[in-house]
CSV table of C-alpha atoms and ligand atoms in Angstrom, one decimal:
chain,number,residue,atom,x,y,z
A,1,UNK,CA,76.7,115.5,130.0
A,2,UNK,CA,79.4,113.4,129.6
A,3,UNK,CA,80.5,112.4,133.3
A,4,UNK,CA,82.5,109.7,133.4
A,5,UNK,CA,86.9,110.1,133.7
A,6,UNK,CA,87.5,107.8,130.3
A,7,UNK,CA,84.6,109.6,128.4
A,8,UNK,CA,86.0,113.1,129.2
A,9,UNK,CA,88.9,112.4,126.5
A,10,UNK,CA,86.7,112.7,123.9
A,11,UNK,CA,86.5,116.4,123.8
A,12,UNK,CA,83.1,118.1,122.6
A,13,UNK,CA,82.9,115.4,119.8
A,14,UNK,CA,82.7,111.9,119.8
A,15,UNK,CA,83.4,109.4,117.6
A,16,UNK,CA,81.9,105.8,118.3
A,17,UNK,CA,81.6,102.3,116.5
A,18,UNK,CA,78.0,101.4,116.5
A,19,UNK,CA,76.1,98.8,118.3
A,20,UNK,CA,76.3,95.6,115.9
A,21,UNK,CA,74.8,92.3,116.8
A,22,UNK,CA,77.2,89.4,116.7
A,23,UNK,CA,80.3,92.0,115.4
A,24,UNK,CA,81.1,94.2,118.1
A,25,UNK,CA,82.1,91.5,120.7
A,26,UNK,CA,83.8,91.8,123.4
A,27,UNK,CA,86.7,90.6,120.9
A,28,UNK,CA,86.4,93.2,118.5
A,29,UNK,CA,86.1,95.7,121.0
A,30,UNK,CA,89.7,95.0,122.1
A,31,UNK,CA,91.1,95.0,118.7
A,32,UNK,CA,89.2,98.1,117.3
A,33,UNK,CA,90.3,99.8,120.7
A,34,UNK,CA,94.1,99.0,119.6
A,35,UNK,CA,93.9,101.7,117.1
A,36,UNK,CA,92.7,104.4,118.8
A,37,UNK,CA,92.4,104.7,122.6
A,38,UNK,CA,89.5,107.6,121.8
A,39,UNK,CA,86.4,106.5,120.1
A,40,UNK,CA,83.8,105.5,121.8
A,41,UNK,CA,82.7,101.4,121.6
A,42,UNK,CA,79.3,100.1,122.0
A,43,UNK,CA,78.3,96.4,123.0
A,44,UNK,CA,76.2,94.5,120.7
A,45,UNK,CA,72.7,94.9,121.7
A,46,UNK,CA,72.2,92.7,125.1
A,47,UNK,CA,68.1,92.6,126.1
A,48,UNK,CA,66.6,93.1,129.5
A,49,UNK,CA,65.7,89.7,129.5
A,50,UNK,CA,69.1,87.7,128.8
A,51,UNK,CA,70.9,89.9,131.6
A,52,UNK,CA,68.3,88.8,134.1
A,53,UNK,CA,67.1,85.6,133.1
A,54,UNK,CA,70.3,84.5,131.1
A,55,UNK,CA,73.8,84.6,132.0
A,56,UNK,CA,74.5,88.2,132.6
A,57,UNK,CA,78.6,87.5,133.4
A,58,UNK,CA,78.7,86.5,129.6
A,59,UNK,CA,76.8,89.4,128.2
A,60,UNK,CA,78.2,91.9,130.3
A,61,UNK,CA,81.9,91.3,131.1
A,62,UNK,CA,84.5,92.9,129.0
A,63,UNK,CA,88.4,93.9,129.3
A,64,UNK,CA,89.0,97.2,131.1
A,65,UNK,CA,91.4,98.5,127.9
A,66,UNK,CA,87.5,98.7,126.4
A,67,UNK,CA,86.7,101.9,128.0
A,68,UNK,CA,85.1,104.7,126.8
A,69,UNK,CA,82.6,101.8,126.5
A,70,UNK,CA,78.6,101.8,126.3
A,71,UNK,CA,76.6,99.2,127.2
A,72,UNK,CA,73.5,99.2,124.7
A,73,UNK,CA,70.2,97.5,126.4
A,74,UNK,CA,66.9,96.0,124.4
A,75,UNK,CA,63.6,96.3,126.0
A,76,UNK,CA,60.5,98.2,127.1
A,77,UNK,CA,59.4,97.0,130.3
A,78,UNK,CA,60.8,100.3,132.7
A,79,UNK,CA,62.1,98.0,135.5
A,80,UNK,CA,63.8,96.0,133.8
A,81,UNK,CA,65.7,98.3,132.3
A,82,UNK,CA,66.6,100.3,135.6
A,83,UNK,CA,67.6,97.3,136.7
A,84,UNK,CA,69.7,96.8,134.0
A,85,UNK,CA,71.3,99.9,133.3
A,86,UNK,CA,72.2,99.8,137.6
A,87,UNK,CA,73.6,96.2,137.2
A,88,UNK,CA,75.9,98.3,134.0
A,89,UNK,CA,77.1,101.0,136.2
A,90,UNK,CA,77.7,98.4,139.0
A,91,UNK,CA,80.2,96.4,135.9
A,92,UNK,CA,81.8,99.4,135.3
A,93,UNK,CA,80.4,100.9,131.9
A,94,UNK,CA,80.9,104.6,131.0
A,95,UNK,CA,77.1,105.1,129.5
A,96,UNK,CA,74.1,103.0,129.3
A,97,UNK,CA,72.1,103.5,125.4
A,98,UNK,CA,68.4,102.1,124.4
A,99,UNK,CA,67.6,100.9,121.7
A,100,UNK,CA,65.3,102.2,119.4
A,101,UNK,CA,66.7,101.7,115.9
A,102,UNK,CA,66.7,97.9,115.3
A,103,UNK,CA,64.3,97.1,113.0
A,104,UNK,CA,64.6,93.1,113.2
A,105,UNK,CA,61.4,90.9,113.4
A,106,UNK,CA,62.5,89.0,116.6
A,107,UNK,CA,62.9,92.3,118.2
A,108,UNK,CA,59.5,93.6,117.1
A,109,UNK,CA,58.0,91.1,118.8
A,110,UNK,CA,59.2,91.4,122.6
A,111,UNK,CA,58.7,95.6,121.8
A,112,UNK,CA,62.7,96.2,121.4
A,113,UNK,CA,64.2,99.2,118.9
A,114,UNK,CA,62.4,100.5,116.1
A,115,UNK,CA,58.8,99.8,116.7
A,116,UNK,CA,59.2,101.7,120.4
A,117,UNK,CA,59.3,105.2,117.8
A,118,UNK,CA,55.8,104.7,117.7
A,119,UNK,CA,55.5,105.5,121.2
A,120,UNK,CA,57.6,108.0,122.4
A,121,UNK,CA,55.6,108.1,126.3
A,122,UNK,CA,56.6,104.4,126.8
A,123,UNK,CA,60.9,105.5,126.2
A,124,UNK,CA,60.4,108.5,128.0
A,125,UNK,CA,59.2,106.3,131.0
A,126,UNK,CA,61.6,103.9,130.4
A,127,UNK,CA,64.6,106.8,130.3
A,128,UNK,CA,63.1,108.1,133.4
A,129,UNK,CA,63.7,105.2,135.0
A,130,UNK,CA,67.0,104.1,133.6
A,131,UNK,CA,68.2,107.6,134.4
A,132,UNK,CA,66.7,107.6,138.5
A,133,UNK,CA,68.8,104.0,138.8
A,134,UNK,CA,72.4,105.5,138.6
A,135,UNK,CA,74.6,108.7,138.2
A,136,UNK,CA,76.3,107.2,134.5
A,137,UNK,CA,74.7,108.7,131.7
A,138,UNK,CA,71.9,107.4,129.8
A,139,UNK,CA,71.4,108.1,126.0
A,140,UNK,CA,69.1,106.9,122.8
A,141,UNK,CA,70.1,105.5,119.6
A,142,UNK,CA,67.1,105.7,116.9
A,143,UNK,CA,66.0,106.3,113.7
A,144,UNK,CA,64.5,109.0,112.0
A,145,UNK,CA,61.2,107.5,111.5
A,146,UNK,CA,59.5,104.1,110.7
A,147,UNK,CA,56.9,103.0,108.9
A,148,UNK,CA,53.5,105.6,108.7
A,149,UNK,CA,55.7,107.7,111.4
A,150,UNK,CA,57.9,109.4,108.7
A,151,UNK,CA,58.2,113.4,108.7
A,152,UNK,CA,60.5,115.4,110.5
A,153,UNK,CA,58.0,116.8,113.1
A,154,UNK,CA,57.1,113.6,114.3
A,155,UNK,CA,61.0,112.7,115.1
A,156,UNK,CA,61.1,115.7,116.7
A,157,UNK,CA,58.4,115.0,118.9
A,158,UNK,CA,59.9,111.9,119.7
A,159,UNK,CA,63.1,113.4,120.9
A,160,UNK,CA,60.9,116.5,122.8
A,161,UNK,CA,59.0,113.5,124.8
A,162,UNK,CA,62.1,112.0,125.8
A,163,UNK,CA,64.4,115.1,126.4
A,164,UNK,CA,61.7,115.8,129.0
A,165,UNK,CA,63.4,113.5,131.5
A,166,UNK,CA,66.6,115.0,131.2
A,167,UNK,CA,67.9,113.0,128.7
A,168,UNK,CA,70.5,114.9,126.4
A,169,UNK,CA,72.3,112.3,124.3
A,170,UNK,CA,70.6,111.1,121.2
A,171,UNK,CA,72.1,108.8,118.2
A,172,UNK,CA,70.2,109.1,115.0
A,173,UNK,CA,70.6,106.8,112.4
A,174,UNK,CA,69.4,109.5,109.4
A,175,UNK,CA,67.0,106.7,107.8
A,176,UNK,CA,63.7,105.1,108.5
A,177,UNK,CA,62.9,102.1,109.4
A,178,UNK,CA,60.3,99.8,107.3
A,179,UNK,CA,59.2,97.2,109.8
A,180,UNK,CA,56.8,95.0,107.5
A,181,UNK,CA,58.5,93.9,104.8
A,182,UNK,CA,62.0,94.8,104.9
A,183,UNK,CA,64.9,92.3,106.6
A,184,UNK,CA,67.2,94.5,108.7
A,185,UNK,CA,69.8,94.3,106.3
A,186,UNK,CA,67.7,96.2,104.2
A,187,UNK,CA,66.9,98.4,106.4
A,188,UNK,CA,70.5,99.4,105.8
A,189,UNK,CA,70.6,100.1,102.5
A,190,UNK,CA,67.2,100.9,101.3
A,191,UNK,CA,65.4,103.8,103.1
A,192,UNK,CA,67.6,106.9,101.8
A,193,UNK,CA,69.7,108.7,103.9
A,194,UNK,CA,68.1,112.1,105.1
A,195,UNK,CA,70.8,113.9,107.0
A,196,UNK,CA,69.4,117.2,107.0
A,197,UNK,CA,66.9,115.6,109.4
A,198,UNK,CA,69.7,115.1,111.7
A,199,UNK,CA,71.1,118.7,111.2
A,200,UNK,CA,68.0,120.5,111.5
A,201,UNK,CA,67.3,118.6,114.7
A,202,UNK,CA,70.9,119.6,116.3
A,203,UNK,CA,70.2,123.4,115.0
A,204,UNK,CA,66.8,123.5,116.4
A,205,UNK,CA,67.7,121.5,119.4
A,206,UNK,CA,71.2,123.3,120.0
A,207,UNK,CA,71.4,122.0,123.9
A,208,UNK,CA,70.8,118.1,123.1
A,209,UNK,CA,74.3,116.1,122.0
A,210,UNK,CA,73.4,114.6,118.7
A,211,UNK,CA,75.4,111.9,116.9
A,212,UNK,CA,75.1,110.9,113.4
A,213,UNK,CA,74.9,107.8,112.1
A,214,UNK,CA,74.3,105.8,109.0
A,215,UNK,CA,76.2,105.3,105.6
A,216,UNK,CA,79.7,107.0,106.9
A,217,UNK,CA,82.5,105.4,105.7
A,218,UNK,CA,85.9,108.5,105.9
A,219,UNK,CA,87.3,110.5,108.0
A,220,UNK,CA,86.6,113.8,105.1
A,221,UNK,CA,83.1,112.7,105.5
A,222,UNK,CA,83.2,112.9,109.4
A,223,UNK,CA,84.6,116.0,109.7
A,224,UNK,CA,81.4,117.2,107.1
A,225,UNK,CA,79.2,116.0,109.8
A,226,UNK,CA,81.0,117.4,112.4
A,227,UNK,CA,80.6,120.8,111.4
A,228,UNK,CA,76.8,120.6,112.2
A,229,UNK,CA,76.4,117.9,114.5
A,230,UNK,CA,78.0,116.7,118.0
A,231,UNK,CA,79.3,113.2,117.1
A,232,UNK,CA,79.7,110.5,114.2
A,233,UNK,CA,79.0,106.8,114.9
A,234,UNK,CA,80.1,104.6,112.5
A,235,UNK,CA,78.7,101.1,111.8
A,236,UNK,CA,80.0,98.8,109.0
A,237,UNK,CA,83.2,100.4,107.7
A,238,UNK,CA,84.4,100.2,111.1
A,239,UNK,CA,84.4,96.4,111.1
A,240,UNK,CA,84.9,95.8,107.4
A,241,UNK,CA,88.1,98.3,107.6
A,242,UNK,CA,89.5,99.4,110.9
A,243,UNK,CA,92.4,101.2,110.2
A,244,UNK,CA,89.4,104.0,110.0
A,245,UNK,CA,89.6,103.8,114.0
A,246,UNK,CA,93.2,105.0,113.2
A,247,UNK,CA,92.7,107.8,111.1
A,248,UNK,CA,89.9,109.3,113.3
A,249,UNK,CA,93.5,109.6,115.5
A,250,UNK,CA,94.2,112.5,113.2
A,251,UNK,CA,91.0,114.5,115.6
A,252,UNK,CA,93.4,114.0,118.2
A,253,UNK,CA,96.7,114.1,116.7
A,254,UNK,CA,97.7,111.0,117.7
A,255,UNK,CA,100.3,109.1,115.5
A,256,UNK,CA,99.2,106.8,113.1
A,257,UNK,CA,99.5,103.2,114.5
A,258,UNK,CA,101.7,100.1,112.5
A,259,UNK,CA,99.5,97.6,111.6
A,260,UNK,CA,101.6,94.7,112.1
A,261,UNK,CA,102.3,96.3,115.6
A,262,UNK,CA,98.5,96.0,116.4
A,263,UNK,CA,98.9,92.5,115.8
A,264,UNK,CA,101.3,91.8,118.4
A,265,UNK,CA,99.2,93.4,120.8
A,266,UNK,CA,96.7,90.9,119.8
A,267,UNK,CA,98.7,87.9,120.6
A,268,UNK,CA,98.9,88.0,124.2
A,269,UNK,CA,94.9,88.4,124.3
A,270,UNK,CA,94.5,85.8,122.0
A,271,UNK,CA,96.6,83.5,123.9
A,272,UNK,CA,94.7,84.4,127.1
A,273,UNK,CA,91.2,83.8,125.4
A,274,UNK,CA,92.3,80.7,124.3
A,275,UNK,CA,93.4,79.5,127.8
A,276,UNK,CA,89.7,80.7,129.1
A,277,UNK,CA,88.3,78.2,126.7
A,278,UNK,CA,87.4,81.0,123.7
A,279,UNK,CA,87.4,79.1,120.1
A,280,UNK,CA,90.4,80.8,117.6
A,281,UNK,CA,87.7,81.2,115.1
A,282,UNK,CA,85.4,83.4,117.0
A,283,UNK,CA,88.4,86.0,117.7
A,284,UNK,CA,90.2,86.1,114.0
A,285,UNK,CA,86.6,86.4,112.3
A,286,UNK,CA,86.8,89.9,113.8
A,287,UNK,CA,90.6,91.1,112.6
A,288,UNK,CA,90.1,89.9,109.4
A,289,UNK,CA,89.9,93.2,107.9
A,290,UNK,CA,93.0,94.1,109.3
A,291,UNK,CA,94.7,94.8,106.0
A,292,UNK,CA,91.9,95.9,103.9
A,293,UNK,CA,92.8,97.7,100.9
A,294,UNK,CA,96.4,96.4,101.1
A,295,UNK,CA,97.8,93.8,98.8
A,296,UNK,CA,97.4,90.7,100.2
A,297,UNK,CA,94.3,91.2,102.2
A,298,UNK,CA,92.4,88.7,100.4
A,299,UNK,CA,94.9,85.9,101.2
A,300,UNK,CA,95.3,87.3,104.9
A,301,UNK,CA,91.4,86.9,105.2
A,302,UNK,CA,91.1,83.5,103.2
A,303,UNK,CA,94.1,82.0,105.9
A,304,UNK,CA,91.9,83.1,108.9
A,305,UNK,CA,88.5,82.4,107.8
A,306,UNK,CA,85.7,79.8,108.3
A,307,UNK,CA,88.5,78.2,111.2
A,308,UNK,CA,91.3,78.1,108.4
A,309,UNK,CA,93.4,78.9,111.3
A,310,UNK,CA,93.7,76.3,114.0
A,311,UNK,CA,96.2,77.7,116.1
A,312,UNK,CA,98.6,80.9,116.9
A,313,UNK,CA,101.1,79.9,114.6
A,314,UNK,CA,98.9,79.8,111.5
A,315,UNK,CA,98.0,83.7,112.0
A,316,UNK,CA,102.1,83.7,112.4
A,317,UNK,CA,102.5,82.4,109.0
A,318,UNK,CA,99.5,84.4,107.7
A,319,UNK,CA,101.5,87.2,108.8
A,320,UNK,CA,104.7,86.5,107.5
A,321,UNK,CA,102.8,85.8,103.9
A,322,UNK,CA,101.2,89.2,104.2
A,323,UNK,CA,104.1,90.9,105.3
A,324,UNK,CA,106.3,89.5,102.4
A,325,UNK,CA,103.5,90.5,99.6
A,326,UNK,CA,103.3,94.3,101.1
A,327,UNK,CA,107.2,94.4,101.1
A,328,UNK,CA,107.3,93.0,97.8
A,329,UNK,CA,104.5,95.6,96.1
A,330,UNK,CA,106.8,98.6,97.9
A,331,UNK,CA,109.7,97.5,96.0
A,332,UNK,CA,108.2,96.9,92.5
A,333,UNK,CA,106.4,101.0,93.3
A,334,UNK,CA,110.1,101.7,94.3
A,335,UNK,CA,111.8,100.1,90.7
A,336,UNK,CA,108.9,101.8,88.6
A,337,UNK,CA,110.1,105.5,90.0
A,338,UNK,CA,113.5,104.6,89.5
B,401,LIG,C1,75.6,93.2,111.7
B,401,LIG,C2,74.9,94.4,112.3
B,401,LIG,C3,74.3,94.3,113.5
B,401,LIG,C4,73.7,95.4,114.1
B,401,LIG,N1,73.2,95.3,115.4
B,401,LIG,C5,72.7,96.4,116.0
B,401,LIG,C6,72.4,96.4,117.4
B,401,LIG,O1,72.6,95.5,118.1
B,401,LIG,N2,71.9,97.6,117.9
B,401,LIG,C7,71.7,98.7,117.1
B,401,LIG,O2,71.3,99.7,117.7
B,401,LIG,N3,72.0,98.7,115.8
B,401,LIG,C8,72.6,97.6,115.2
B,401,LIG,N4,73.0,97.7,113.9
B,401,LIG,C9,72.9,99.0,113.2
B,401,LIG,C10,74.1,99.8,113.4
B,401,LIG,O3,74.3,100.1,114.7
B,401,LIG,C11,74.1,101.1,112.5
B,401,LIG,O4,73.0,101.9,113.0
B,401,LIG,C12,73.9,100.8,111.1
B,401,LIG,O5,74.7,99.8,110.6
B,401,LIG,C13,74.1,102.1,110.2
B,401,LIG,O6,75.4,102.5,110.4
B,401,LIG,P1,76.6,102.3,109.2
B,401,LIG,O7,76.0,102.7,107.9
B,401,LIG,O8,77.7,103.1,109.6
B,401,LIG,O9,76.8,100.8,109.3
B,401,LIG,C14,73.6,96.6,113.4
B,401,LIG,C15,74.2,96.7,112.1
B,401,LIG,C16,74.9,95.6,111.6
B,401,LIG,C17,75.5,95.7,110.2
């Protein structure tokens, strides 16, 4: 199912960063892509409505070292979203995906992610329709249930309705969804984790490509997946602590990349987004987890936060700091084996 030249690397598996709202930026997307040129990256969500009635440049537009990219979409209405999955393959995405996960309040309202579970004819239509408007492949991202809508068989015949149009790809975030009285963040962390839901569905559905996501933070834990399922997405630990991106390069034996090398890639970009009129803050707030788990993260993160940094030269410095405190905890390790 997968058609498209850039989405062909990714063998039988995928892995992908998932869809976050205000974290997987266009920004992000070119950092997190530095350390593995594999994985598949997702937009933020962007709805029907603020691609036709907003500014669709600023939502849609990206740098081509994105690709394998995905364009997620928010909405119900059919048209719109043909129209807006054909505008996508016209930009030059790899894969349109709907929406059907995000449990937010704001989104319940215009009938966007979680609450369209509850009726699986609707999606269908509206995959129909996506899928008749261009040749790029069109998938689903949902949970595995919301609110009175919770047991296995009812997932399933959520994915049955859809897969009916010829649609192959599903993303399952192996939780439910509580839409009255849970914030999204909750939504998160509350509802347990059911991924035999998610295996079961691949083994009784063996000719759909299913992805699993929720709660995965390692690479041992991804290959556990991987033996029953067709793909990982990972959410947060992919944004709190990239170098992930660079271990999943083990998949593909690909050598491990320097951090401080991924860096220097950034500069140029940086200095180009700067020129186009991008504030520094809203590009370091995404490579501040750059270091994570390294001494001297903190400080790295405190010099780049909340606009700490008002020009190139302060990540410079930041750099230098960081650099001296990793080279200085190496040689203390070095003295204590001596
Ligand atoms: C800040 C944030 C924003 C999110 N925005 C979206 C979104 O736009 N679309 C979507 O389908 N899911 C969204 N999600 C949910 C993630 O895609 C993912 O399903 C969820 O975080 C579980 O995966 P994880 O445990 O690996 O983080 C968001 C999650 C976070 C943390």
């Amino acid at each position: 199912m997968i058609k498209s030249d850039t989405l062909e690397n990714t063998k039988d598996f995928r892995i992908s960063v998932a869809p976050m709202m205000d974290w997987t930026t266009r920004d992000y997307r070119f950092f997190a892509r530095l350390f593995n040129p594999n994985i598949v990256l997702y937009t933020e969500m962007v709805t029907t409505g603020a691609i036709i009635h907003g500014d669709a440049k600023r939502h849609m537009d990206f740098s081509s070292q994105e690709h394998p990219l995905v364009l997620q979409l928010g909405g119900s209405n059919p048209q719109d979203l043909a129209i807006c999955t054909k505008m996508a393959e016209d930009w030059g995405y790899d894969e349109v995906n709907l929406n059907v996960g995000c449990p937010s309040d704001r989104v319940q309202n215009n009938k966007i992610g979680a609450c369209l579970m509850a009726e699986p004819n609707l999606v269908a239509e509206c995959i129909d329709q996506m899928q008749k408007a261009v040749t790029i492949p069109v998938t689903v991202k949902h949970r595995i249930g919301i609110d009175e809508m919770q047991s296995y068989e009812e997932m399933l015949h959520f994915v049955d309705t859809v897969a009916a149009t010829g649609c192959t790809h599903f993303v399952v975030h192996a939780r439910i969804a509580i839409l009255q009285g849970l914030s999204p963040k909750e939504n998160r962390e509350v509802p347990p984790l059911r991924y035999e839901d998610v295996y079961r569905l691949k083994h009784e559905r063996p000719n759909l490509t299913i992805e699993m996501n929720g709660g995965i933070k390692t690479f041992e834990e991804t290959q556990q997946h991987l033996q029953h399922v067709d793909g990982v997405m990972i959410g947060r630990e992919a944004y709190h602590n990239p170098y992930l991106l660079a271990e999943f390069g083990h998949f593909w034996n690909l050598d491990m990349p320097d951090r401080f090398n991924i860096i220097q890639q950034m500069m140029p970009y940086i200095e180009k987004r700067l020129a186009e009129g991008a504030p520094l803050s809203i590009i370091t707030r995404h490579i501040l987890g750059l270091f994570q788990n390294l001494p001297g993260a903190r400080k790295w993160r405190q010099a780049l936060s909340g606009g700490n940094a008002k020009s190139i030269r302060d990540i410079e410095i930041a750099l230098v700091n960081i650099r001296e405190t990793i080279q200085r905890s190496e040689d203390q390790q070095q003295e204590q084996h001596i």
